[in-house]
Amino acid sequence: MKKLHAAVLAGCLLGMSSLAFAEVANLTNSADGANRDAGIAAVKKKLQDACTERKGTPDAASFEVVFEKTSENPNVPKPYYVDGKMKCDLP
């Protein structure tokens, strides 16, 4: 009977361990925008879409702007460039 209990316990632990093996990925991407807010919103949307494509859950609180630059050329339609990163919880 002890072997049966041990086998059932081991089976339960193995069944629950898939949650412990969940992976966290750091996704990075870039986007352009007409202003700072538009650029940040565009890169955040790209990162969330990339995470959900991988069947993951985006962690919006982990979003971070890595690099940003404004073009000095007035003829550029989207002069604001943003690089961002976000954590994605993958199954």
Coordinates of C-alpha atoms in Angstrom, one line a residue:
M1 CA 0.0 0.0 0.0
K2 CA 2.9 2.3 0.7
K3 CA 4.1 1.9 -2.9
L4 CA 0.7 2.8 -4.2
H5 CA 0.6 6.0 -2.1
A6 CA 4.2 6.9 -3.2
A7 CA 3.3 6.3 -6.9
V8 CA 0.1 8.4 -6.6
L9 CA 2.1 11.2 -4.9
A10 CA 4.8 11.1 -7.6
G11 CA 2.2 11.2 -10.3
C12 CA 0.5 14.2 -8.8
L13 CA 3.9 16.0 -8.4
L14 CA 4.7 15.3 -12.1
G15 CA 1.3 16.5 -13.2
M16 CA 1.7 19.8 -11.4
S17 CA 5.3 20.3 -12.4
S18 CA 4.4 21.6 -15.8
L19 CA 3.4 24.9 -14.1
A20 CA 6.8 25.1 -12.6
F21 CA 8.4 24.7 -16.0
A22 CA 6.7 27.8 -17.4
E23 CA 9.2 30.0 -19.2
V24 CA 9.5 33.8 -19.1
A25 CA 10.8 35.3 -22.3
N26 CA 12.0 38.9 -22.7
L27 CA 10.7 40.2 -26.0
T28 CA 12.2 43.3 -27.7
N29 CA 10.9 45.3 -30.7
S30 CA 10.8 48.8 -32.1
A31 CA 8.3 51.1 -33.7
D32 CA 7.9 54.6 -35.1
G33 CA 5.3 57.1 -34.1
A34 CA 4.1 60.7 -34.8
N35 CA 5.0 61.6 -31.2
R36 CA 6.4 59.9 -28.1
D37 CA 3.1 58.5 -26.9
A38 CA 2.2 57.1 -30.3
G39 CA 5.7 55.4 -30.6
I40 CA 5.4 53.9 -27.2
A41 CA 1.9 52.6 -27.8
A42 CA 2.9 51.1 -31.2
V43 CA 5.9 49.2 -29.7
K44 CA 3.8 48.0 -26.7
K45 CA 1.1 46.7 -29.1
K46 CA 3.8 44.9 -31.2
L47 CA 5.2 43.2 -28.1
Q48 CA 1.8 42.2 -26.8
D49 CA 0.9 40.7 -30.2
A50 CA 4.2 38.8 -30.4
C51 CA 3.6 37.3 -26.9
T52 CA 0.0 36.2 -27.7
E53 CA 1.2 34.7 -31.0
R54 CA 3.4 32.5 -28.9
K55 CA 0.4 31.5 -26.7
G56 CA 1.9 33.5 -23.9
T57 CA 0.6 36.1 -21.4
P58 CA 2.2 39.6 -21.7
D59 CA 3.3 41.2 -18.5
A60 CA 2.3 44.9 -19.2
A61 CA 3.8 46.1 -15.9
S62 CA 7.3 44.9 -17.1
F63 CA 7.2 47.1 -20.3
E64 CA 10.3 49.3 -20.5
V65 CA 11.5 51.8 -23.1
V66 CA 15.1 50.9 -23.9
F67 CA 15.9 53.5 -26.5
E68 CA 14.2 56.5 -28.0
K69 CA 15.1 59.0 -30.6
T70 CA 13.4 61.9 -32.4
S71 CA 14.4 62.6 -36.0
E72 CA 15.5 66.2 -36.7
N73 CA 14.2 65.9 -40.3
P74 CA 10.9 67.7 -40.5
N75 CA 9.9 65.7 -43.6
V76 CA 9.7 62.3 -41.8
P77 CA 6.1 61.3 -41.3
K78 CA 6.8 59.4 -38.1
P79 CA 9.8 61.1 -36.5
Y80 CA 9.8 59.3 -33.2
Y81 CA 11.6 56.0 -32.9
V82 CA 11.2 53.7 -29.8
D83 CA 12.8 50.4 -28.8
G84 CA 11.1 48.6 -26.0
K85 CA 11.1 45.3 -24.1
M86 CA 8.5 43.3 -22.2
K87 CA 8.3 40.0 -20.3
C88 CA 6.1 37.3 -21.7
D89 CA 5.1 34.3 -19.6
L90 CA 5.1 31.3 -21.9
P91 CA 3.5 27.9 -21.1

